[in-house]
Short mmCIF file of C-alpha atoms and ligand atoms in Angstrom, two decimals:
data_model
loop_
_atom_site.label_atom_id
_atom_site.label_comp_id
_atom_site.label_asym_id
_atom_site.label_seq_id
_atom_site.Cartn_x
_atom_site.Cartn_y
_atom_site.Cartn_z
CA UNK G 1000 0.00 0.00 0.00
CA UNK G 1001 1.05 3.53 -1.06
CA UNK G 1002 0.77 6.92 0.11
CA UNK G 1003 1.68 10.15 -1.16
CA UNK G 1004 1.69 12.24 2.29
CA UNK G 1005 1.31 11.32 5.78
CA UNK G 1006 -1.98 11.44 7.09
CA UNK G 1007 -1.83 12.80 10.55
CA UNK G 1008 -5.29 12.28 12.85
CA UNK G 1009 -3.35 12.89 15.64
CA UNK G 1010 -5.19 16.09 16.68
CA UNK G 1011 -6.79 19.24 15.16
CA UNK G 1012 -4.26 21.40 16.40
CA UNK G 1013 -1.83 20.13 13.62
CA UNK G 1014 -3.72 22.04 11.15
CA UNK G 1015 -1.69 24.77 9.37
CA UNK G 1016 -3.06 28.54 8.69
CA UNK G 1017 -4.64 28.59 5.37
CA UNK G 1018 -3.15 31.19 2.55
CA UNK G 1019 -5.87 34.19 3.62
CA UNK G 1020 -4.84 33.80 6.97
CA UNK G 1021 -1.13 34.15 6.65
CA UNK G 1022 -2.20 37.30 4.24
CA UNK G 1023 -4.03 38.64 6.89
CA UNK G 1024 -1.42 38.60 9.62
CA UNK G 1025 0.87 40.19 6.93
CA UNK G 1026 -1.64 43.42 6.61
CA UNK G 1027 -2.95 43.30 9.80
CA UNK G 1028 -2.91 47.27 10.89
CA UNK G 1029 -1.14 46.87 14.49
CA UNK G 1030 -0.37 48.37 17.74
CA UNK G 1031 0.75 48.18 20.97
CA UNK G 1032 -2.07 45.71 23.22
CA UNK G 1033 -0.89 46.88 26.72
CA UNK G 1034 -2.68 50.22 25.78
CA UNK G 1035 -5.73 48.63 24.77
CA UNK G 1036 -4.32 49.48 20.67
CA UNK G 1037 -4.04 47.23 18.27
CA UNK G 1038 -7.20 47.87 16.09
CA UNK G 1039 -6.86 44.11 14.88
CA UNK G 1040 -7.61 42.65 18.48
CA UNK G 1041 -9.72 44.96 19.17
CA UNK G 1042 -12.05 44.00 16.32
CA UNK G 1043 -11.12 40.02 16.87
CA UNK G 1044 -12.58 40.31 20.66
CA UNK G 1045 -15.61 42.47 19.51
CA UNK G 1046 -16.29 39.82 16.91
CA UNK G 1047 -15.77 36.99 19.77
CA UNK G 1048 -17.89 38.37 22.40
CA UNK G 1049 -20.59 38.59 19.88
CA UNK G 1050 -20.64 35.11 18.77
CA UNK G 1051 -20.80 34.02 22.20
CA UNK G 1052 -23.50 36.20 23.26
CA UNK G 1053 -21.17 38.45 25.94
CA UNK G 1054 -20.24 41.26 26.96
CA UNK G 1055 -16.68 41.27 26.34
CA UNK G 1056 -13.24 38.60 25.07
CA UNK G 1057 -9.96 38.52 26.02
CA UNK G 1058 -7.24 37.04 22.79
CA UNK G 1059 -4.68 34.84 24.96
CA UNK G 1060 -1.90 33.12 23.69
CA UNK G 1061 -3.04 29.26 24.37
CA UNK G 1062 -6.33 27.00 25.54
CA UNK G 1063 -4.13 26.19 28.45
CA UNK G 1064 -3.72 29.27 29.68
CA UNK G 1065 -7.13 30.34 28.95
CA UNK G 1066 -8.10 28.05 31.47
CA UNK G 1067 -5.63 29.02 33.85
CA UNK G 1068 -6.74 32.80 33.73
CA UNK G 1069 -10.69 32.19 34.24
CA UNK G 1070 -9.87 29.78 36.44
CA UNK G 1071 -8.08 32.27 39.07
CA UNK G 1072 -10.94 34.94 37.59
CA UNK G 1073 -13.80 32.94 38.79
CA UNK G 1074 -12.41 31.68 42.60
CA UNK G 1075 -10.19 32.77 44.66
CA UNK G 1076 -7.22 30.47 46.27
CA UNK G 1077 -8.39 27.44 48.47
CA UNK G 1078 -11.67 26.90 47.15
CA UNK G 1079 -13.11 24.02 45.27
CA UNK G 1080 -13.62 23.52 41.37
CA UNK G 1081 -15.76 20.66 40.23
CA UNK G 1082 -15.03 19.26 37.04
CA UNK G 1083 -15.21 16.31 35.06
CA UNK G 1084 -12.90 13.64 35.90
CA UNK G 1085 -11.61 13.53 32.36
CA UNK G 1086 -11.43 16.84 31.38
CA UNK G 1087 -8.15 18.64 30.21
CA UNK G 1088 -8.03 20.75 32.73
CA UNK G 1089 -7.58 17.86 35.12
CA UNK G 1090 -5.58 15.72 33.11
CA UNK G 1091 -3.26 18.00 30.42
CA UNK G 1092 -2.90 21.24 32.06
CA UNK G 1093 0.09 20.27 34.09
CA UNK G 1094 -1.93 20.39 37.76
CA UNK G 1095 -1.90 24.09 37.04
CA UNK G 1096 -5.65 24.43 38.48
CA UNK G 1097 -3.44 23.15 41.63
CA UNK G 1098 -0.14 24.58 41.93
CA UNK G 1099 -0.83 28.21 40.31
CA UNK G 1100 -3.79 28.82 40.73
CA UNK G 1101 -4.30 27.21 44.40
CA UNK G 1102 -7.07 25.59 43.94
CA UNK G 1103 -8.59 22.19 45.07
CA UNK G 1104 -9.97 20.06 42.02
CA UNK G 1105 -13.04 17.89 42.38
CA UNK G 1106 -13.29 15.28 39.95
CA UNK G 1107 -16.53 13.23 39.09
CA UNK G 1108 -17.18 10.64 36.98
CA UNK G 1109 -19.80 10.66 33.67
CA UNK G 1110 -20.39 8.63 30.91
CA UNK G 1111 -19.14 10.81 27.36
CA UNK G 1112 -18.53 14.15 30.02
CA UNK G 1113 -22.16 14.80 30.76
CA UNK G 1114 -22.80 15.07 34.47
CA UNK G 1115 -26.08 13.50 35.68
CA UNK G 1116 -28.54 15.92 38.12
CA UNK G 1117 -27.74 13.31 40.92
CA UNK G 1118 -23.93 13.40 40.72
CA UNK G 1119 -23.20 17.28 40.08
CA UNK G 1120 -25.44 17.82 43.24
CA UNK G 1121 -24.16 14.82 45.08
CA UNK G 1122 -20.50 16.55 44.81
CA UNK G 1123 -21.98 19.94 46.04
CA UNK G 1124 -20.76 19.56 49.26
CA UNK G 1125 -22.81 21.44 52.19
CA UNK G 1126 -20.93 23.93 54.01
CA UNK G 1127 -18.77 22.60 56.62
CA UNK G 1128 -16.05 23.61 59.25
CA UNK G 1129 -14.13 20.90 57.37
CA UNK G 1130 -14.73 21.36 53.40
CA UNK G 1131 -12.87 23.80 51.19
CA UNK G 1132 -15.54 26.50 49.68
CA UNK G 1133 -16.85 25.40 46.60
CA UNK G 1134 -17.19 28.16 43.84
CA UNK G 1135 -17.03 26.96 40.37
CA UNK G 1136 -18.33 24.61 38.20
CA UNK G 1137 -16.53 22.99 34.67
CA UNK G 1138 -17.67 21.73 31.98
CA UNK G 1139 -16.31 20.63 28.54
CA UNK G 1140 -17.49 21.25 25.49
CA UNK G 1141 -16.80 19.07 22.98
CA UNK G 1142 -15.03 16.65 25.22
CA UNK G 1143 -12.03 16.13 24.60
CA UNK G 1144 -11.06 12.87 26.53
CA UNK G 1145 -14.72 11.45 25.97
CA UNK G 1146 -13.79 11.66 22.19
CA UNK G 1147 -15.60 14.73 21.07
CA UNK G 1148 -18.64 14.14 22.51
CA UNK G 1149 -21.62 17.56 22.80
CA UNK G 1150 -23.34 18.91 25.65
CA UNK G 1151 -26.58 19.82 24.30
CA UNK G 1152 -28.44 23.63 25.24
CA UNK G 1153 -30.77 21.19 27.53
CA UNK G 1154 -27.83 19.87 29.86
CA UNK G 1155 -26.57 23.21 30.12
CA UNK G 1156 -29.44 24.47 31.63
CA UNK G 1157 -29.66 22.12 34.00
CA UNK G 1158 -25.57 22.46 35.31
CA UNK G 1159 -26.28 26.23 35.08
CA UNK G 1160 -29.70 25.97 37.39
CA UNK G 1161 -27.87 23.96 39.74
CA UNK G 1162 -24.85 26.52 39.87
CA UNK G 1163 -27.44 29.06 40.29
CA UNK G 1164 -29.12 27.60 43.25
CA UNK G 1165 -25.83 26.93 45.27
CA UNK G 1166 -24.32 29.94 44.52
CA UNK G 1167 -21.29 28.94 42.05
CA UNK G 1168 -20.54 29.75 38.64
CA UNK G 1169 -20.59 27.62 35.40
CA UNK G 1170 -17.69 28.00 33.24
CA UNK G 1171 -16.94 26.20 30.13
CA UNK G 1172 -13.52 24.98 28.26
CA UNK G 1173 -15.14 25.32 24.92
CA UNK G 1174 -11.97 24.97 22.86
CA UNK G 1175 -13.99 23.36 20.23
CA UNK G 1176 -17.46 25.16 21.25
CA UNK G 1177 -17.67 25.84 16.87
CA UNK G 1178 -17.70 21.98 16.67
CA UNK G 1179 -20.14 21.26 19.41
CA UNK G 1180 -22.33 24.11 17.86
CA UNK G 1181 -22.20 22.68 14.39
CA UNK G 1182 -23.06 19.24 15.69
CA UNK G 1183 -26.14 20.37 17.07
CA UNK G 1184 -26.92 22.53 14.29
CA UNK G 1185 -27.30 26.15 16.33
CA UNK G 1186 -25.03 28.82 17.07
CA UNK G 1187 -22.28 28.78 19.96
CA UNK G 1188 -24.51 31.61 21.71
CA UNK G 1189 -27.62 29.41 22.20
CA UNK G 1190 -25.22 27.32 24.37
CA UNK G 1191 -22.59 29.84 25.89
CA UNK G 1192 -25.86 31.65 27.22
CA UNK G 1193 -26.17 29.05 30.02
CA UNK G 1194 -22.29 29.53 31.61
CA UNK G 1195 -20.83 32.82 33.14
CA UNK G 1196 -17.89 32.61 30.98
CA UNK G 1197 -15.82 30.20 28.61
CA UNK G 1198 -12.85 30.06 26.64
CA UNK G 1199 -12.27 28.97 23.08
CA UNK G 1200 -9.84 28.11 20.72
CA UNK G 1201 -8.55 29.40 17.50
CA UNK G 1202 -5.72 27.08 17.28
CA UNK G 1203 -7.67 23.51 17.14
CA UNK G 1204 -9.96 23.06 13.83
CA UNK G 1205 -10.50 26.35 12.88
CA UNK G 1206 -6.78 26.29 11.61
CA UNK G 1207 -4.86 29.46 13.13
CA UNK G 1208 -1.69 28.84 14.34
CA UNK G 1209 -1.70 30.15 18.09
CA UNK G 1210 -4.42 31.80 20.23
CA UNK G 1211 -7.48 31.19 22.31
CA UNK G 1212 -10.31 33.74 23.70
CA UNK G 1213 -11.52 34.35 27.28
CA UNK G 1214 -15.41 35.34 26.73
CA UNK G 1215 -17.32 36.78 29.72
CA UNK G 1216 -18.56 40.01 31.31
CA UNK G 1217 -16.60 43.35 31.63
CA UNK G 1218 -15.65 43.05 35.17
CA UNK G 1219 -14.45 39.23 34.32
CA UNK G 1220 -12.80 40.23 31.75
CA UNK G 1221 -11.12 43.48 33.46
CA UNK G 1222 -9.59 40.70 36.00
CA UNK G 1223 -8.54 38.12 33.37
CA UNK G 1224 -7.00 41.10 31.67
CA UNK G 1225 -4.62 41.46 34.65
CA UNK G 1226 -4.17 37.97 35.80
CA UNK G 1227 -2.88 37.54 31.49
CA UNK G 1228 -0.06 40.12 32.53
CA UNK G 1229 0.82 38.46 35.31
CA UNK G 1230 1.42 35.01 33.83
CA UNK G 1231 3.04 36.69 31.22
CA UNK G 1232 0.41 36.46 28.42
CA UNK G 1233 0.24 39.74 27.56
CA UNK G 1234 1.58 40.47 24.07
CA UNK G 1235 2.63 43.48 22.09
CA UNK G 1236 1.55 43.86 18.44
CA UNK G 1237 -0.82 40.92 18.82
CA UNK G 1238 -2.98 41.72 15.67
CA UNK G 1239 -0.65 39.50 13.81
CA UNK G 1240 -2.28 36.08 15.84
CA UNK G 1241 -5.45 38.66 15.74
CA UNK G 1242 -5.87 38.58 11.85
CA UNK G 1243 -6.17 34.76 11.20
CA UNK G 1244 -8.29 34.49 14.27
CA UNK G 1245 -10.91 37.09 12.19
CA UNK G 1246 -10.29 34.84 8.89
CA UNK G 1247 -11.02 31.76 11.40
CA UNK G 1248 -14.11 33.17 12.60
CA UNK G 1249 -15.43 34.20 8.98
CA UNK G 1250 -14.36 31.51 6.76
CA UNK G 1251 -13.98 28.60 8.83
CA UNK G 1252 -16.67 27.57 11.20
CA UNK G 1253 -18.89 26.58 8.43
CA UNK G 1254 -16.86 24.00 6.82
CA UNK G 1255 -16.18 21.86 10.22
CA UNK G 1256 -19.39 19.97 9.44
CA UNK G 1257 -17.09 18.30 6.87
CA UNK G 1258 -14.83 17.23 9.37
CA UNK G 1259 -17.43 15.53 10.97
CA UNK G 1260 -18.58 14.34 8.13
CA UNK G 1261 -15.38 12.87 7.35
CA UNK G 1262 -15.61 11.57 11.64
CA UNK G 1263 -18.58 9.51 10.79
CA UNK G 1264 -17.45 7.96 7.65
CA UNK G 1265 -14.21 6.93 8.99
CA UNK G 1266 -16.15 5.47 12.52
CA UNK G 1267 -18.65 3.07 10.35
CA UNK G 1268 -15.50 2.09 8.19
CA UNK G 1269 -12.88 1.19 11.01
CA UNK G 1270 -16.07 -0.56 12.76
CA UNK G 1271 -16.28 -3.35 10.72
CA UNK G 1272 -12.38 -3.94 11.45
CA UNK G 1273 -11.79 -7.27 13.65
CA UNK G 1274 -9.77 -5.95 16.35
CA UNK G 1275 -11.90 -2.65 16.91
CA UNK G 1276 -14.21 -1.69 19.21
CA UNK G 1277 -16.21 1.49 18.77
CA UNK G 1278 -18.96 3.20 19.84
CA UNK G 1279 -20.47 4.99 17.04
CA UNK G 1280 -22.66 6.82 19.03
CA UNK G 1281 -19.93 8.75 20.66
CA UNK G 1282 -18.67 9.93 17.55
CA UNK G 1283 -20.70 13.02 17.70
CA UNK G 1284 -18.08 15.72 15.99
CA UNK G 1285 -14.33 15.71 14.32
CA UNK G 1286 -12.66 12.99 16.65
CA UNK G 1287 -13.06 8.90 16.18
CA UNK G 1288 -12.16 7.11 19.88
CA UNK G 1289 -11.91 3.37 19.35
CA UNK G 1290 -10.68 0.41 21.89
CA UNK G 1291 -7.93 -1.94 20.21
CA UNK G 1292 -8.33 -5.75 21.21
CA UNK G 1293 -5.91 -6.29 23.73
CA UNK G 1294 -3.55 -9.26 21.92
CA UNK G 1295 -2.30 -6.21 19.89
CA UNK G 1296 -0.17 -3.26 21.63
CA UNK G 1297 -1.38 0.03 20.78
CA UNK G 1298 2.65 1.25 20.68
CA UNK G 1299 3.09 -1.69 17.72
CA UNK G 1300 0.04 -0.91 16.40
CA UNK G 1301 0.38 2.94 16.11
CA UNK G 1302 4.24 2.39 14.50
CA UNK G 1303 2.32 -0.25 11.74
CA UNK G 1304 0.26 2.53 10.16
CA UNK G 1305 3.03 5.20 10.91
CA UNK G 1306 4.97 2.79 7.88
CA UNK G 1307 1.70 3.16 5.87
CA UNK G 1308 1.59 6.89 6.18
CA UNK G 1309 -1.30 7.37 9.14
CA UNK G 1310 -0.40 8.85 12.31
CA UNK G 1311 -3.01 8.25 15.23
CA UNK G 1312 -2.56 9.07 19.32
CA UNK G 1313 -2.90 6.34 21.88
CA UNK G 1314 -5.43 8.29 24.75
CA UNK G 1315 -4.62 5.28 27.43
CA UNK G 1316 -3.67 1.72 26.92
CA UNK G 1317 -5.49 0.76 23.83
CA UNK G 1318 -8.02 3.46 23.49
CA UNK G 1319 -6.40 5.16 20.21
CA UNK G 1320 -7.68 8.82 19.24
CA UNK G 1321 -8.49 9.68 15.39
CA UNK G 1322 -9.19 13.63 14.50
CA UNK G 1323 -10.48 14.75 11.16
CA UNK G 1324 -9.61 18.34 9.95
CA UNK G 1325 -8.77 20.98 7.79
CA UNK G 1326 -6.77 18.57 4.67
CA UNK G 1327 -8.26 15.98 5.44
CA UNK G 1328 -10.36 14.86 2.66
CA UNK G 1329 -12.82 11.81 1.98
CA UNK G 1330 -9.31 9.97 -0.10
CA UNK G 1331 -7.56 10.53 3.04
CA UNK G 1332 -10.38 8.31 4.95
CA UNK G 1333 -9.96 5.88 2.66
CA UNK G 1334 -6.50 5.15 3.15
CA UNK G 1335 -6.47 5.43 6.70
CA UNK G 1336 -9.16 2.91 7.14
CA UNK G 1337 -7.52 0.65 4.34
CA UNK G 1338 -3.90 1.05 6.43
CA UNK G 1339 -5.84 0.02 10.05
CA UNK G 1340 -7.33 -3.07 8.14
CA UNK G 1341 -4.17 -3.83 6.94
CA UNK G 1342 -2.19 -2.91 9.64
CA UNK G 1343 -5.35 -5.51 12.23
CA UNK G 1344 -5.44 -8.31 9.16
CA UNK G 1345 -1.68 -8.97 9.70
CA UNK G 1346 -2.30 -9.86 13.81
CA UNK G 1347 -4.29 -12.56 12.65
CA UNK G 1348 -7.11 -11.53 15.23
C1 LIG N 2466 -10.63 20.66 25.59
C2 LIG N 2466 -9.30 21.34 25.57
N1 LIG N 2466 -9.08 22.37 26.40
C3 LIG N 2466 -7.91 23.03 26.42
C4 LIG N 2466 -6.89 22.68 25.55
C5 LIG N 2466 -5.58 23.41 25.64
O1 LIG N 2466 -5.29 24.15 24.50
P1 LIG N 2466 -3.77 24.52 24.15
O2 LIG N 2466 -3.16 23.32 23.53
O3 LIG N 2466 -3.92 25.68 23.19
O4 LIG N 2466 -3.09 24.94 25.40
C6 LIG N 2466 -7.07 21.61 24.67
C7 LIG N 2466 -5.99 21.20 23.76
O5 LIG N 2466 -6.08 20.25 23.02
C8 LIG N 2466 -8.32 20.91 24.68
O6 LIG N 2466 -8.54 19.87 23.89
#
């Protein structure tokens, strides 16, 4: 078996900036961010707040630290954030949520990141001379861990009435809101409207090479402004990440319903592999999560169709991670399902 290129479904955020965008960051009219001037941000938060139905948006350099700024926006040190157990802030953001911010993480369980009534309340603890303070709730959205999987407008509602009657905010990692969005066929604001604030990516499917965008109210977004400085994310003539993230929010939101497109095809190919065991109901957006039968390593495995051209990410022992994107076309599916067939026929399953 041939290919011409390599075929990487490792992740979204190996997507390259298109030709427009790297135009735009050329032209981009510029100036100095501390002061509140660069025209080109400006415009990009204006545009971002809008979409999500705020007041106001923050451009920061990464999702990472996105989260690390609302966190420490939304609590202060010592009290308790409940998230889900395998969400990214928990499990990729190097225990930041812990040993910057100072704050105590409270994991619980779901099935595809979608707390149940019973559970979100049951980890509302009552107040108590010996419980941290809890202030904030998480959610993610798509799910990153639970392989792209939506949180619909209805179970957003319900997280946010439960916030509302304990007295904690709702705050979202939407770092691929535009996919969750698409998937349900509305618009991000008919799902941000249920959380105080979020963050989302430019840098994952919509193609732009760095930044992410803290979305909230002024007075959020006057303290995330400062708490940016002080981790250092504060940039200068930042209209030059700016400008793609305007061509990202124009030209490609639209076109991510052919990544999922692409998602679904590959799912019902790879599931009538021997040696694969999928869900296909989980494959709700741009990412394909599959188990691998257990006679075959996922580290052999993953080096097999790395020599046919397809690169793939092992989440944990033989759950492997496949993510559709920007230049990755229906041929591309093809092959990659033809070099995992291949790759399973030779184990003799
Ligand atoms: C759900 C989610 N949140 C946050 C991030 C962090 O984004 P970044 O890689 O820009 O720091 C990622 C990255 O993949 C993600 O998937």
């Amino acid at each position: 078996m041939q290919t011409s290129h390599i075929i990487d479904l490792r992740s979204d955020t190996v997507t390259l900036p298109t030709e427009e965008m790297l135009e735009a960051a050329k032209h981009a009219k510029l100036g100095d961010d501390y002061y509140g001037e660069d025209p080109t941000v400006n415009k990009l938060q204006e545009m971002a707040a809008q979409r999500m139905g705020k007041e106001a948006a923050l451009l920061v350099p990464s999702g990472t630290q996105a989260n690390l700024i609302s966190l420490m926006s939304n609590c202060c040190r010592g009290e308790l954030v409940i998230l889900e157990s395998e969400s990214h802030i928990y499990w990729y953001e190097v225990g930041g949520i812990s040993s910057v911010a100072g704050l105590f993480p409270w994991p619980v369980k779901t099935e595809l990141g979608a707390y149940t009534s019973e559970d979100l309340k049951a980890a509302i603890k009552p107040k108590s001379l010996s419980y941290p303070e809890p202030s904030l709730i998480c959610v993610e959205n798509t799910h990153n861990r639970h392989g792209g999987t939506v949180l619909t407008s209805h179970q957003l509602n319900d997280f946010s009435d439960i916030a509302k009657q304990n007295n904690l905010k709702l705050y979202m990692d939407g770092a691929r809101i535009f996919n969750a969005a698409i998937a349900l066929q509305t618009t991000p604001d008919r799902l941000t409207k249920y959380v105080d604030n979020l963050m989302f990516c430019l840098s994952k499917g919509l193609c732009c090479p760095i930044g992410s965008i803290i979305v909230g109210n002024k007075e959020f977004i006057t303290k995330a402004r400062k708490i940016r400085k002080l981790l250092g994310g504060q940039l200068r003539q930042a209209g030059i990440i700016a400008a793609p993230g305007i061509v990202a929010l124009e030209k490609m939101v639209d076109r991510l319903k052919v990544d999922h497109e692409n998602a679904k095809l590959l799912a019902q190919k790879i599931s009538k592999i021997k040696g694969i065991k999928i869900d296909l109901d989980s494959v709700q957006t741009n990412m394909v999560t599959f188990d691998l039968d257990s006679r075959v390593e996922d580290k052999v495995f993953l080096g097999k169709i790395k020599e046919l051209g397809v690169l793939a990410l092992a989440m944990s022992k033989n759950k492997i991670r496949l993510v559709t994107h920007y230049g990755i076309e229906r041929s591309d599916v093809e092959k990659a399902s033809a070099a995992i067939e291949l790759t399973l026929a030779g184990f003799r399953l």
